[in-house]
Coordinates of C-alpha atoms and ligand atoms in Angstrom, one line a residue:
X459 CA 83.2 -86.1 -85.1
X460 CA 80.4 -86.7 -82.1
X461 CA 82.1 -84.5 -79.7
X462 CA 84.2 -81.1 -80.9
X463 CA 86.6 -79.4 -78.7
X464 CA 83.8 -76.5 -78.2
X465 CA 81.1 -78.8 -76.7
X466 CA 83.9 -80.0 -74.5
X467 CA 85.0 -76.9 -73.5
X468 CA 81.4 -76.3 -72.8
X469 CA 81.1 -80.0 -70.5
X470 CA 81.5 -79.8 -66.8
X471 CA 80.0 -83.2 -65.2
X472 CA 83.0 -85.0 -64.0
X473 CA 83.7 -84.5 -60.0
X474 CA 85.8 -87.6 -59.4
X475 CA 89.8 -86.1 -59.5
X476 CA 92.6 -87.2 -62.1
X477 CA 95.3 -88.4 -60.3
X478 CA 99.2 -87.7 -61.7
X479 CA 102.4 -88.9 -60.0
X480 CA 105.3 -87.2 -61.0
X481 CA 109.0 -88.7 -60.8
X482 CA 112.3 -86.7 -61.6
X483 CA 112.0 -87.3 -65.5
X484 CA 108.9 -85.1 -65.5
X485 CA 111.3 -82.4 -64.1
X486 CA 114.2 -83.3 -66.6
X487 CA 111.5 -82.6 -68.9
X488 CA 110.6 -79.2 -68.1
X489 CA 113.7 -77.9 -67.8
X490 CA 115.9 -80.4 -70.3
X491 CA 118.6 -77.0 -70.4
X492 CA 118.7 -76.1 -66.6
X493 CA 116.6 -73.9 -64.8
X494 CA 116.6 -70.7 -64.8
X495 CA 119.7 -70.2 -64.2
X496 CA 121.4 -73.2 -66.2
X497 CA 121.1 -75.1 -62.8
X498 CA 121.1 -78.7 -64.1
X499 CA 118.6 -80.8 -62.3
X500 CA 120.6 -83.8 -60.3
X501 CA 119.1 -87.7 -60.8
X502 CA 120.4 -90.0 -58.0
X503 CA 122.8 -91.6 -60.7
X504 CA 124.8 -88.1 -60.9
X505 CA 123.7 -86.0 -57.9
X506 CA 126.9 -86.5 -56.2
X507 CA 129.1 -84.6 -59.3
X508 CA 126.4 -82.0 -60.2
X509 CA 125.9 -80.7 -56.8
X510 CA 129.8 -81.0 -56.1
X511 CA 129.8 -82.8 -53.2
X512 CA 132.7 -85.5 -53.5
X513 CA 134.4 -84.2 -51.1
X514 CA 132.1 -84.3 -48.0
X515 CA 131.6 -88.4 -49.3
X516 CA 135.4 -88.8 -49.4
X517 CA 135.7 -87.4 -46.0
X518 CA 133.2 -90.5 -44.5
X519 CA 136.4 -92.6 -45.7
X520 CA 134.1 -95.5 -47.2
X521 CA 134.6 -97.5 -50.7
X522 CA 131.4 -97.5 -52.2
X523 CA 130.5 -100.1 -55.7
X524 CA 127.3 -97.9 -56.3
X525 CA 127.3 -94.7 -57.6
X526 CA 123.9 -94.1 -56.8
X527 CA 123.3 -91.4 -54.1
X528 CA 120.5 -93.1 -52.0
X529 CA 122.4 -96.2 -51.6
X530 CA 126.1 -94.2 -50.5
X531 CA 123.4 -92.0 -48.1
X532 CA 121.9 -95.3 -46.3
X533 CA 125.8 -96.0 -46.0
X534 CA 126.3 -92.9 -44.2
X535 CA 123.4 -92.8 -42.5
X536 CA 124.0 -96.5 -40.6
X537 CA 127.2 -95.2 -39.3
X538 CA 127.3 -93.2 -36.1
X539 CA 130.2 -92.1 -36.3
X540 CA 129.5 -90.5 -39.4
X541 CA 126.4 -87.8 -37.8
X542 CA 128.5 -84.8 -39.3
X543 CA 128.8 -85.8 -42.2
X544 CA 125.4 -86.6 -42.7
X545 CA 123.9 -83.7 -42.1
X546 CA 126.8 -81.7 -44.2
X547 CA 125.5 -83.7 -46.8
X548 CA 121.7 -83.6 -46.3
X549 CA 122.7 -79.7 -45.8
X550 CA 124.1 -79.5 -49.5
X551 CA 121.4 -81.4 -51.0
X552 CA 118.8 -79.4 -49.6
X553 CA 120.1 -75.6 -50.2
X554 CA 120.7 -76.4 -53.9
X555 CA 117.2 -77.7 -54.4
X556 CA 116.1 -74.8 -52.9
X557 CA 118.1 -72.8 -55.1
X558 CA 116.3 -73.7 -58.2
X559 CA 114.1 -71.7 -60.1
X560 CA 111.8 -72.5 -63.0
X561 CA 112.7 -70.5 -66.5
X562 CA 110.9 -67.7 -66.7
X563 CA 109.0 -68.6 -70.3
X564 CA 105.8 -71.5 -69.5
X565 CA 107.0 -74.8 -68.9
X566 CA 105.4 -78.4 -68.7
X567 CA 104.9 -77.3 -65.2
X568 CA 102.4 -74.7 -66.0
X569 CA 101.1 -76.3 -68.2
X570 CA 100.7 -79.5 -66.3
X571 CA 98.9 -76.9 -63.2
X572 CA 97.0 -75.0 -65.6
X573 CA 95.5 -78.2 -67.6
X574 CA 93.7 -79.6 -63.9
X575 CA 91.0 -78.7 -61.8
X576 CA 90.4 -77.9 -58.2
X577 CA 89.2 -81.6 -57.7
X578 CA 92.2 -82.9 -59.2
X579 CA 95.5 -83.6 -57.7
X580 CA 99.2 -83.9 -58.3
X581 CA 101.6 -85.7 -56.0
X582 CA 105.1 -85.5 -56.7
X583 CA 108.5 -87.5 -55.8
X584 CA 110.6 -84.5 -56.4
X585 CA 112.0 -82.5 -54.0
X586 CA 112.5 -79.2 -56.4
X587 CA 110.6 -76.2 -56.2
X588 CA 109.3 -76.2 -59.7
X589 CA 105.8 -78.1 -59.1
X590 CA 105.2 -75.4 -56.2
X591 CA 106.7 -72.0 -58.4
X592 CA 104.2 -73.2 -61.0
X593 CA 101.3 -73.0 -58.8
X594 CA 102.3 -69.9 -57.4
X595 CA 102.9 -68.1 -60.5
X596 CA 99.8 -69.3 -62.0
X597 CA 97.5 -69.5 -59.0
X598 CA 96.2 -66.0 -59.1
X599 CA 94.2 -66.6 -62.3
X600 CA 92.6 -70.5 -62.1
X601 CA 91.2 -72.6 -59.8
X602 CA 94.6 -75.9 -59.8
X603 CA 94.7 -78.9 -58.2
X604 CA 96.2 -79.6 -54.8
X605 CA 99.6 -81.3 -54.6
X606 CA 101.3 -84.0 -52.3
X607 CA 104.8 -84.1 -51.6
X608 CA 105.6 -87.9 -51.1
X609 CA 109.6 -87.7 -50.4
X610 CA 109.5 -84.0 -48.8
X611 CA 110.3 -81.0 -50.8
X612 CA 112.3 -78.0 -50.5
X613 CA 109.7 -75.5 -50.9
X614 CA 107.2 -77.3 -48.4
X615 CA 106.9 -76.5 -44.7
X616 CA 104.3 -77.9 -42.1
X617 CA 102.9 -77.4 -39.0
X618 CA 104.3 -79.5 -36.4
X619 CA 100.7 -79.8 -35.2
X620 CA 99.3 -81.4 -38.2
X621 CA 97.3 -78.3 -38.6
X622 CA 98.4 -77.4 -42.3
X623 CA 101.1 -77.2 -44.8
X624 CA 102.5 -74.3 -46.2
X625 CA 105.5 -72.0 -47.8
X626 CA 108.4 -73.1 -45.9
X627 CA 109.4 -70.7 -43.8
X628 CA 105.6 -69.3 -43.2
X629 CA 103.9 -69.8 -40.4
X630 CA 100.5 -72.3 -39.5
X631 CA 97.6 -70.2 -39.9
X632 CA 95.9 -72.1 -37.5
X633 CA 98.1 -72.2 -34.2
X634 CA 100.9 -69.6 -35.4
X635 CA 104.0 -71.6 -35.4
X636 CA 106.7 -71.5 -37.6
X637 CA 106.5 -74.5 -40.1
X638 CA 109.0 -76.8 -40.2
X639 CA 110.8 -77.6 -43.2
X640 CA 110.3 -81.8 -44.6
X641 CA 113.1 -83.8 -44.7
X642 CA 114.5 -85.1 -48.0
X643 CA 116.5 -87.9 -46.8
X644 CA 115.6 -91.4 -45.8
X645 CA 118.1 -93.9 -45.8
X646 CA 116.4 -96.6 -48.3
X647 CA 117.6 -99.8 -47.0
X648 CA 114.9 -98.5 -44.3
X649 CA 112.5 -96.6 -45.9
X650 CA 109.7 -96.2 -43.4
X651 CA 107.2 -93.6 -44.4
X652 CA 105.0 -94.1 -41.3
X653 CA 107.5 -93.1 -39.2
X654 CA 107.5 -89.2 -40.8
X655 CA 104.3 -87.4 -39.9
X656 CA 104.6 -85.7 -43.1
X657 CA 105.0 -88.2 -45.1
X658 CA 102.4 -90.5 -43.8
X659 CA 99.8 -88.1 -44.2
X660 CA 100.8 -87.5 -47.9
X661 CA 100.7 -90.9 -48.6
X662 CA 97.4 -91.1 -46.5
X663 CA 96.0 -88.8 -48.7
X664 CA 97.3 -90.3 -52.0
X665 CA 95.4 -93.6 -51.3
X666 CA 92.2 -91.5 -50.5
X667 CA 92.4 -89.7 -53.6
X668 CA 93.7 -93.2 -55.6
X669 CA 90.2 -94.7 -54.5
X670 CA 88.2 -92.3 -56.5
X671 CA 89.9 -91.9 -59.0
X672 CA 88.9 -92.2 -63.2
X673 CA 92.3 -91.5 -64.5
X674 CA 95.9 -91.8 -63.2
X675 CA 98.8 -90.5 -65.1
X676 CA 102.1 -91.6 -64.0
X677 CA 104.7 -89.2 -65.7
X678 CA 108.7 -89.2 -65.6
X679 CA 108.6 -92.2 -62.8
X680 CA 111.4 -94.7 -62.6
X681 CA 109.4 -96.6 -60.0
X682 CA 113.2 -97.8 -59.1
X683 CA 113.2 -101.2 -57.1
X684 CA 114.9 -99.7 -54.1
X685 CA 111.9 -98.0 -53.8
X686 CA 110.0 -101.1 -53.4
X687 CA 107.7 -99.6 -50.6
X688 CA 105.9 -96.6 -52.4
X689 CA 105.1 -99.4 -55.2
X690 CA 103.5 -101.2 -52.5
X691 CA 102.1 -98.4 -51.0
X692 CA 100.5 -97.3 -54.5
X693 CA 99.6 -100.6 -55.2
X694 CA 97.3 -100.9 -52.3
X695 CA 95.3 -97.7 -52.8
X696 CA 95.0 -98.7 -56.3
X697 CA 93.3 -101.9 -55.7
X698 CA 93.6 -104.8 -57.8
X699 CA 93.3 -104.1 -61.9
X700 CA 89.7 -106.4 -61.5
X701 CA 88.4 -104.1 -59.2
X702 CA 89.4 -101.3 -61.6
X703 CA 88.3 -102.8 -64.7
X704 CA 87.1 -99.3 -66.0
X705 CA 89.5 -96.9 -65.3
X706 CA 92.5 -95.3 -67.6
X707 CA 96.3 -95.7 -66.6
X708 CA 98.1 -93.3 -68.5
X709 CA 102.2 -93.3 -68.4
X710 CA 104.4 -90.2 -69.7
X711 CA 108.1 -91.5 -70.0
X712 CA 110.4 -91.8 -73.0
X713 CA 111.6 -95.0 -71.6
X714 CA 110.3 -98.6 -74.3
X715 CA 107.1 -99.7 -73.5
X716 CA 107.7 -103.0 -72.8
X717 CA 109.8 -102.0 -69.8
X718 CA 106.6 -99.8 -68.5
X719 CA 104.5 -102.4 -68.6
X720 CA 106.3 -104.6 -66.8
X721 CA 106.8 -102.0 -64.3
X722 CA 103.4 -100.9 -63.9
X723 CA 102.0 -104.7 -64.6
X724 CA 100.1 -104.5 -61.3
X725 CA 98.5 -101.4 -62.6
X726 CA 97.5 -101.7 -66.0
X727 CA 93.7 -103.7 -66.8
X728 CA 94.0 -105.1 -70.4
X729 CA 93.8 -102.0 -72.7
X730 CA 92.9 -99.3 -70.1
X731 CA 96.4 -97.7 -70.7
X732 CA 98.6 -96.1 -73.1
X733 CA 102.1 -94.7 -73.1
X734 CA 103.4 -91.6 -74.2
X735 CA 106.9 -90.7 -74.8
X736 CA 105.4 -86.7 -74.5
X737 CA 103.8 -84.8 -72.0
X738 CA 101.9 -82.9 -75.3
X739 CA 100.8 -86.6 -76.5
X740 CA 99.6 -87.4 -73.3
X741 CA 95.6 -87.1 -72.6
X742 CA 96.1 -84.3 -70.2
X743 CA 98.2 -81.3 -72.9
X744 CA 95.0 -82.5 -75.1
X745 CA 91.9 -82.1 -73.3
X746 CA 93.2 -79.1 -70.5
X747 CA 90.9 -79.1 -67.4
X748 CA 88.1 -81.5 -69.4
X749 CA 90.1 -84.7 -68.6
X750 CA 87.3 -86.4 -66.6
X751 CA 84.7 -85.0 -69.6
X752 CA 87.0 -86.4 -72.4
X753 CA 87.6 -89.5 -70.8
X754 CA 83.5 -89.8 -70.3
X755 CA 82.8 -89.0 -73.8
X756 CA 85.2 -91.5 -75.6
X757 CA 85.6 -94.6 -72.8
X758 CA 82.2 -94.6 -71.3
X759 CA 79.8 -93.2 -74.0
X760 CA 82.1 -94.8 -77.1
X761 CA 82.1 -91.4 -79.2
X762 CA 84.5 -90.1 -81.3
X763 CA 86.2 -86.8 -79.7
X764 CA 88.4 -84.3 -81.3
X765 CA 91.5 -83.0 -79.3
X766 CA 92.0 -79.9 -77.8
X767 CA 95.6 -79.0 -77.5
X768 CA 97.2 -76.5 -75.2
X769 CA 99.0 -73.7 -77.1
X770 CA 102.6 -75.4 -75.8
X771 CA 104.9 -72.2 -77.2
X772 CA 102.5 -69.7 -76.2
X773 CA 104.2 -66.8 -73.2
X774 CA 102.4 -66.3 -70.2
X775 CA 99.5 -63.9 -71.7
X776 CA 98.1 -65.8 -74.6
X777 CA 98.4 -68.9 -72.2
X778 CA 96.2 -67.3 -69.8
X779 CA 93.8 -66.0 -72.4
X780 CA 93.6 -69.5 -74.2
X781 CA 92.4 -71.0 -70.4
X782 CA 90.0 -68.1 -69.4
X783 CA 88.2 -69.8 -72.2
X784 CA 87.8 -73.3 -70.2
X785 CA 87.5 -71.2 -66.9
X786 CA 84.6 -69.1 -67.9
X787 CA 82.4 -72.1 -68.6
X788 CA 83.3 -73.6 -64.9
X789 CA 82.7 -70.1 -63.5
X790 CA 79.3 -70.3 -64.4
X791 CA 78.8 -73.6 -63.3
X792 CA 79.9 -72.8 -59.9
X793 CA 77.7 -70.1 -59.5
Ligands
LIG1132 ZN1 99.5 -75.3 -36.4

């Protein structure tokens, strides 16, 4: 073995962030029972029965083939006639989002948070709270990466300003107003994410962060065709895979891996990805807050490295004590 988990515990040398997308199966996997509260976490292909809501589509009076939510939204949404409706709906979605809590034991959420650096960053599709609750409970001991919210979330509020985002409900620290809460909803036969301040900055601030990046792991991500704009939109900050003929592509989903690559064709340079079926196989749950050092060690400098697993069963107080490890090391570097 060249490099041992110690001496990379002991590396810091890697500023350029690790950038991770998350889709809904990355929150299916953290809470595969429920939340919390055994609140089951909707997909578009069964949001309509899990967060009861027949009856406010019945009411619009329409026959729709698909029984996937974004498509009977855009419906709704083209209709005038049908404004009540609409925002019933768009009501019901959003208050049991915002319902949901993250089980009290560590989940792949905390783990996810705790396993990144400041420099890092974590944009999600998902409008749950869970990707914000994690931070929050596990804010007060690391440095974690910053997060973008590419479709709105529940938990996120923003100055209408541009000053800053923040807890929804706070208020801008900067001018004092109250933030406003992102939308969820876009109809997707029009998905136009320039047209939301919000959201254009998020995805502004993705392609910045795409640019520089070593690493990008794409995790739970359908990357459905009706979404054919944020593929685009990713595809652009990305570059073309000659241009990137170094860097890792790294996908977390249980689906074959035929089908991924496909998907993520425009992506993927030769070898410089792999598939796991596993947030713990992936190269993040096995080289915690050294990704960057790990990925220098066996990509750029050929050696052999040994993993370094995060304790996955551990509770919140050996978890914490198995990081302070890995933070002690970066606090002396900072200083
Ligand atoms: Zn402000």
């Amino acid at each position: 073995m060249d490099v041992t988990s110690d001496d990379e515990i002991r590396q810091i040398s890697v500023g350029k962030p690790h950038v991770v997308i998350l889709g809904a199966g990355a929150s299916y996997a953290a809470c595969p029972q429920g939340d919390k509260n055994g609140r089951m976490l909707p997909l578009m292909n069964n949001l309509i029965e899990i967060i009861g809501i027949e009856d406010i589509v019945a009411k619009a009076g329409l026959c729709f083939e698909a029984q996937n939510f974004e498509d009977i939204y855009a419906c709704i949404h083209q209709d005038s006639g049908l404004i009540e409706i609409r925002d019933e709906l768009e009501h019901q979605v959003y208050r049991y989002f915002r319902e949901m809590e993250l089980p009290e034991h560590p989940t792949i959420y905390d783990h996810l948070v705790m396993s990144l650096r400041d420099k890092d960053l974590i944009a999600t599709f998902n409008w749950d709270p869970f990707l914000v609750q994690a931070i929050r409970r596990n804010s007060h001991r690391f440095k974690l990466p910053r997060v973008l919210f590419l479709h709105g979330n529940v938990e996120v509020g923003y100055c209408a300003e541009g000053h800053m985002m923040g807890n929804n409900g706070g208020s801008c620290s900067h001018c004092g107003s109250q933030l406003e809460p992102t939308r969820l909803l876009y109809p997707i036969t029009q998905k136009n994410y320039q047209l939301d301040q919000f959201i254009s900055r998020q995805w502004a601030m993705l392609a910045d962060a795409l640019k520089h990046a070593f690493m990008v792991t794409i995790f739970g991500y359908g990357a459905p065709t009706s979404d054919a704009r944020a593929i685009e939109l990713l595809k652009g900050a990305w570059g073309s895979t000659d241009e990137r003929c170094m860097e890792q592509f790294e996908i977390i989903d249980i689906r074959d891996e035929l089908v991924l690559r496909e998907t993520w064709s425009p992506f993927i340079h030769t070898h410089h990805y792999r598939v796991h079926p596993n947030f713990y196989g992936s190269w993040i749950a096995n080289h915690p807050r050294r990704t960057g050092e790990a990925y220098l060690n066996q990509f750029i400098e050929a050696m052999f490295i040994e993993n370094n697993p995060l304790p996955k069963e551990a509770g919140f107080a050996e978890l914490w004590e198995w990081y302070s490890r890995l933070k002690k090391i970066e606090d002396i570097e900072n200083t």
